[in-house]
Amino acid sequence: MKFLLLVAHGSRRSESNTEVEQVAARLAEAAASEYDGVLHAFLELAEPSIPDGIDACLAGGADEVTVLPYFLAAGRHVSEDIPEIVAAKQAEYPDRVIRIAPYLGTAGELPELLLNLSR
Amino acid sequence: MKFLLLVAHGSRRSESNTEVEQVAARLAEAAASEYDGVLHAFLELAEPSIPDGIDACLAGGADEVTVLPYFLAAGRHVSEDIPEIVAAKQAEYPDRVIRIAPYLGTAGELPELLLNLSR
């Protein structure tokens, strides 16, 4: 079973975290034919944490978890923090696959999406 | 003449600001048939500032400037700071139109874009 885990930074502002939940819910609909489950997690300032989110995917039966960073730039969070957390969880579950997808800011469709927003 | 101004938060990490510049450059290509110019600006921590970015659009001959917030959530920056800056600049130039487009996090195509990234 394949699970997708949308990972955002997390905010002290609960409405911002709710926006992430809503994007994850819409992603779950879009991904229904490809993934057995879509969950979300936060790096900091909000729950669930990334380790808890990965655990929830594994508890749901995931053989493969794809961690998708909902970040616009490759700062320390994307380049170090998330990979370290994922590596630790991968070491804990060597018989599962936990991979990291490219972060949002690298998406080739961003310019077209932004242009649509401007209209 | 219509100009588009991509507005990001800005980072102490120069590579993150460079990523914004690169997105703006790709946006300029995508928007070439609809906008006479595409520039970028930062709310804080990096240059050019939003007022300077708007001024650059106006100096370029813009009658209409569309400010596009490159933000994922509607925090204080999106809901208060950017509108205040734009309102002040609009008051300074009442014969031009300075409008704010919906922020990135509201884009309806985000779920499909994220799904593509996960593949």
Coordinates of C-alpha atoms in Angstrom, one line a residue:
Chain A
M1 CA 0.0 0.0 0.0
K2 CA 1.2 3.5 -0.9
F3 CA 0.6 6.5 1.3
L4 CA 1.3 10.2 0.6
L5 CA 2.3 12.5 3.5
L6 CA 2.0 16.2 2.8
V7 CA 4.5 18.0 5.1
A8 CA 4.2 21.7 5.8
H9 CA 6.2 24.0 8.1
G10 CA 3.5 24.6 10.6
S11 CA 2.3 27.9 12.0
R12 CA 1.4 29.4 15.4
R13 CA -1.7 30.7 13.5
S14 CA -4.2 27.8 13.5
E15 CA -5.9 29.0 10.4
S16 CA -2.7 28.5 8.4
N17 CA -2.5 24.9 9.6
T18 CA -6.1 24.5 8.7
E19 CA -5.3 25.6 5.2
V20 CA -2.7 22.8 5.0
E21 CA -5.3 20.3 6.2
Q22 CA -7.7 21.5 3.4
V23 CA -5.0 21.2 0.7
A24 CA -4.3 17.7 2.0
A25 CA -8.0 16.9 1.8
R26 CA -8.2 18.1 -1.8
L27 CA -4.9 16.2 -2.6
A28 CA -6.5 13.1 -1.2
E29 CA -9.4 13.4 -3.7
A30 CA -7.0 14.0 -6.6
A31 CA -4.7 11.1 -5.5
A32 CA -7.4 8.6 -4.7
S33 CA -6.7 6.3 -7.6
E34 CA -2.9 6.3 -7.0
Y35 CA -2.5 6.3 -3.2
D36 CA -4.2 4.2 -0.5
G37 CA -4.1 7.2 1.9
V38 CA -3.1 10.8 2.0
L39 CA -2.2 12.4 5.4
H40 CA -0.5 15.6 6.5
A41 CA 2.1 16.5 9.1
F42 CA 4.0 19.6 10.3
L43 CA 7.7 20.1 10.8
E44 CA 7.1 22.3 13.9
L45 CA 4.6 24.5 15.8
A46 CA 1.7 22.2 15.0
E47 CA 0.6 18.6 15.2
P48 CA 0.9 15.9 14.0
S49 CA 4.7 15.9 13.7
I50 CA 6.4 14.3 10.8
P51 CA 7.4 11.1 12.8
D52 CA 3.8 10.8 14.0
G53 CA 2.5 11.3 10.4
I54 CA 4.8 8.6 9.0
D55 CA 3.8 6.3 11.9
A56 CA 0.2 6.9 11.0
C57 CA 0.9 6.0 7.4
L58 CA 2.7 2.8 8.5
A59 CA -0.1 1.9 10.9
G60 CA -2.5 2.3 8.0
G61 CA -0.6 -0.4 6.2
A62 CA 1.8 1.5 4.0
D63 CA 4.7 -0.4 2.4
E64 CA 5.7 2.9 0.8
V65 CA 5.4 6.4 2.2
T66 CA 6.1 9.4 0.0
V67 CA 6.9 12.5 2.0
L68 CA 5.9 15.6 -0.1
P69 CA 7.4 18.9 1.3
Y70 CA 4.9 21.7 1.0
F71 CA 7.7 24.3 0.9
L72 CA 8.5 27.0 -1.7
A73 CA 12.3 27.1 -1.2
A74 CA 15.1 24.6 -0.4
G75 CA 16.0 26.1 2.9
R76 CA 17.5 24.1 5.8
H77 CA 14.1 22.6 6.6
V78 CA 13.9 21.0 3.1
S79 CA 17.5 20.2 2.7
E80 CA 18.4 19.0 6.2
D81 CA 15.6 18.8 8.7
I82 CA 13.1 16.7 6.7
P83 CA 15.7 14.3 5.3
E84 CA 17.1 13.7 8.8
I85 CA 13.7 12.9 10.2
V86 CA 12.9 10.6 7.3
A87 CA 16.3 8.9 7.6
A88 CA 15.7 8.2 11.2
K89 CA 12.3 6.7 10.6
Q90 CA 13.6 4.7 7.6
A91 CA 16.2 3.2 9.9
E92 CA 13.5 2.3 12.3
Y93 CA 11.5 0.5 9.6
P94 CA 14.0 -1.0 7.2
D95 CA 11.4 -3.2 5.5
R96 CA 9.3 -0.2 4.4
V97 CA 10.2 2.5 1.8
I98 CA 10.0 6.1 2.9
R99 CA 10.9 8.4 0.1
I100 CA 10.9 12.2 -0.2
A101 CA 9.4 13.8 -3.3
P102 CA 10.6 17.1 -4.8
Y103 CA 9.3 20.1 -2.8
L104 CA 6.5 22.4 -4.1
G105 CA 8.8 25.2 -5.2
T106 CA 10.4 23.0 -7.9
A107 CA 7.1 22.2 -9.7
G108 CA 7.3 23.0 -13.4
E109 CA 3.6 24.0 -13.5
L110 CA 4.1 26.9 -11.0
P111 CA 4.5 29.7 -13.6
E112 CA 1.3 28.7 -15.4
L113 CA -0.5 28.3 -12.1
L114 CA 0.6 31.8 -11.0
L115 CA -0.4 33.3 -14.3
N116 CA -3.9 31.8 -13.8
L117 CA -4.1 33.4 -10.4
S118 CA -3.3 36.8 -11.8
R119 CA -6.2 36.8 -14.2
Chain B
M1 CA 0.5 48.7 -19.9
K2 CA 0.0 45.8 -17.5
F3 CA 2.7 44.6 -15.1
L4 CA 2.8 41.6 -12.8
L5 CA 4.7 41.8 -9.5
L6 CA 5.4 38.5 -7.8
V7 CA 5.8 39.2 -4.1
A8 CA 7.5 36.7 -1.8
H9 CA 8.3 36.9 1.9
G10 CA 12.1 37.1 1.5
S11 CA 14.7 35.1 3.4
R12 CA 18.0 35.6 5.1
R13 CA 19.2 32.7 2.9
S14 CA 20.1 34.2 -0.4
E15 CA 19.5 31.0 -2.3
S16 CA 15.8 31.1 -1.3
N17 CA 15.6 34.6 -2.7
T18 CA 17.3 33.4 -5.9
E19 CA 14.6 30.7 -6.2
V20 CA 12.0 33.5 -6.2
E21 CA 13.9 35.4 -8.9
Q22 CA 14.0 32.2 -11.0
V23 CA 10.2 31.6 -10.6
A24 CA 9.6 35.2 -11.6
A25 CA 11.8 34.7 -14.6
R26 CA 9.8 31.6 -15.6
L27 CA 6.6 33.5 -14.9
A28 CA 7.8 36.3 -17.2
E29 CA 8.1 33.8 -20.0
A30 CA 4.7 32.3 -19.4
A31 CA 3.1 35.7 -19.1
A32 CA 4.8 37.4 -22.0
S33 CA 1.6 37.6 -24.1
E34 CA -0.5 39.0 -21.3
Y35 CA 1.8 41.3 -19.4
D36 CA 4.2 44.0 -20.5
G37 CA 6.5 43.2 -17.6
V38 CA 7.0 40.8 -14.8
L39 CA 9.0 41.8 -11.7
H40 CA 9.5 40.4 -8.2
A41 CA 9.7 42.0 -4.8
F42 CA 10.1 40.9 -1.2
L43 CA 8.1 41.8 1.9
E44 CA 11.1 41.7 4.1
L45 CA 14.7 40.5 4.5
A46 CA 15.6 41.0 0.9
E47 CA 15.5 43.6 -1.9
P48 CA 13.7 45.0 -3.8
S49 CA 10.9 45.9 -1.3
I50 CA 7.3 45.8 -2.4
P51 CA 7.1 49.7 -2.7
D52 CA 10.3 49.7 -4.8
G53 CA 8.9 46.8 -6.9
I54 CA 5.7 48.7 -7.6
D55 CA 7.6 51.9 -8.4
A56 CA 9.7 49.9 -10.9
C57 CA 6.5 48.7 -12.6
L58 CA 5.1 52.3 -12.7
A59 CA 8.5 53.6 -14.0
G60 CA 8.2 50.9 -16.7
G61 CA 5.0 52.5 -17.8
A62 CA 2.4 50.4 -16.0
D63 CA -1.1 51.7 -15.9
E64 CA -2.1 48.5 -14.0
V65 CA 0.0 46.5 -11.6
T66 CA -1.1 43.1 -10.3
V67 CA 0.6 42.2 -7.1
L68 CA 0.7 38.3 -6.8
P69 CA 1.5 37.0 -3.3
Y70 CA 3.8 34.0 -3.5
F71 CA 2.5 32.7 -0.1
L72 CA 0.9 29.4 0.9
A73 CA -1.3 30.7 3.7
A74 CA -3.3 33.7 4.5
G75 CA -1.3 34.9 7.5
R76 CA -0.9 38.5 8.6
H77 CA 1.5 39.1 5.8
V78 CA -1.1 38.3 3.1
S79 CA -4.2 39.6 4.9
E80 CA -2.7 42.9 6.4
D81 CA 0.9 43.8 5.5
I82 CA 0.7 43.4 1.7
P83 CA -2.7 45.2 1.5
E84 CA -1.5 48.1 3.6
I85 CA 1.6 48.5 1.5
V86 CA -0.4 48.4 -1.7
A87 CA -3.1 50.8 -0.4
A88 CA -0.4 53.3 0.5
K89 CA 1.1 53.1 -3.0
Q90 CA -2.3 53.3 -4.6
A91 CA -3.0 56.5 -2.7
E92 CA 0.2 57.9 -4.0
Y93 CA -0.7 57.0 -7.6
P94 CA -4.5 57.5 -7.8
D95 CA -4.5 57.4 -11.6
R96 CA -3.0 53.9 -11.8
V97 CA -4.6 50.6 -10.8
I98 CA -2.7 48.5 -8.3
R99 CA -4.6 45.3 -7.5
I100 CA -3.8 42.2 -5.5
A101 CA -4.4 38.8 -7.0
P102 CA -5.3 35.7 -4.9
Y103 CA -2.3 34.2 -3.1
L104 CA -0.6 31.0 -4.3
G105 CA -2.2 28.8 -1.6
T106 CA -5.7 29.4 -3.0
A107 CA -4.8 28.0 -6.5
G108 CA -7.3 25.3 -7.5
E109 CA -4.5 23.5 -9.5
L110 CA -2.4 22.9 -6.3
P111 CA -3.6 19.3 -5.6
E112 CA -2.9 18.2 -9.2
L113 CA 0.5 19.9 -9.1
L114 CA 1.4 18.2 -5.8
L115 CA 0.2 14.8 -7.1
N116 CA 2.5 15.3 -10.1
L117 CA 5.4 16.0 -7.8
S118 CA 4.8 12.8 -5.9
R119 CA 5.2 10.6 -9.0

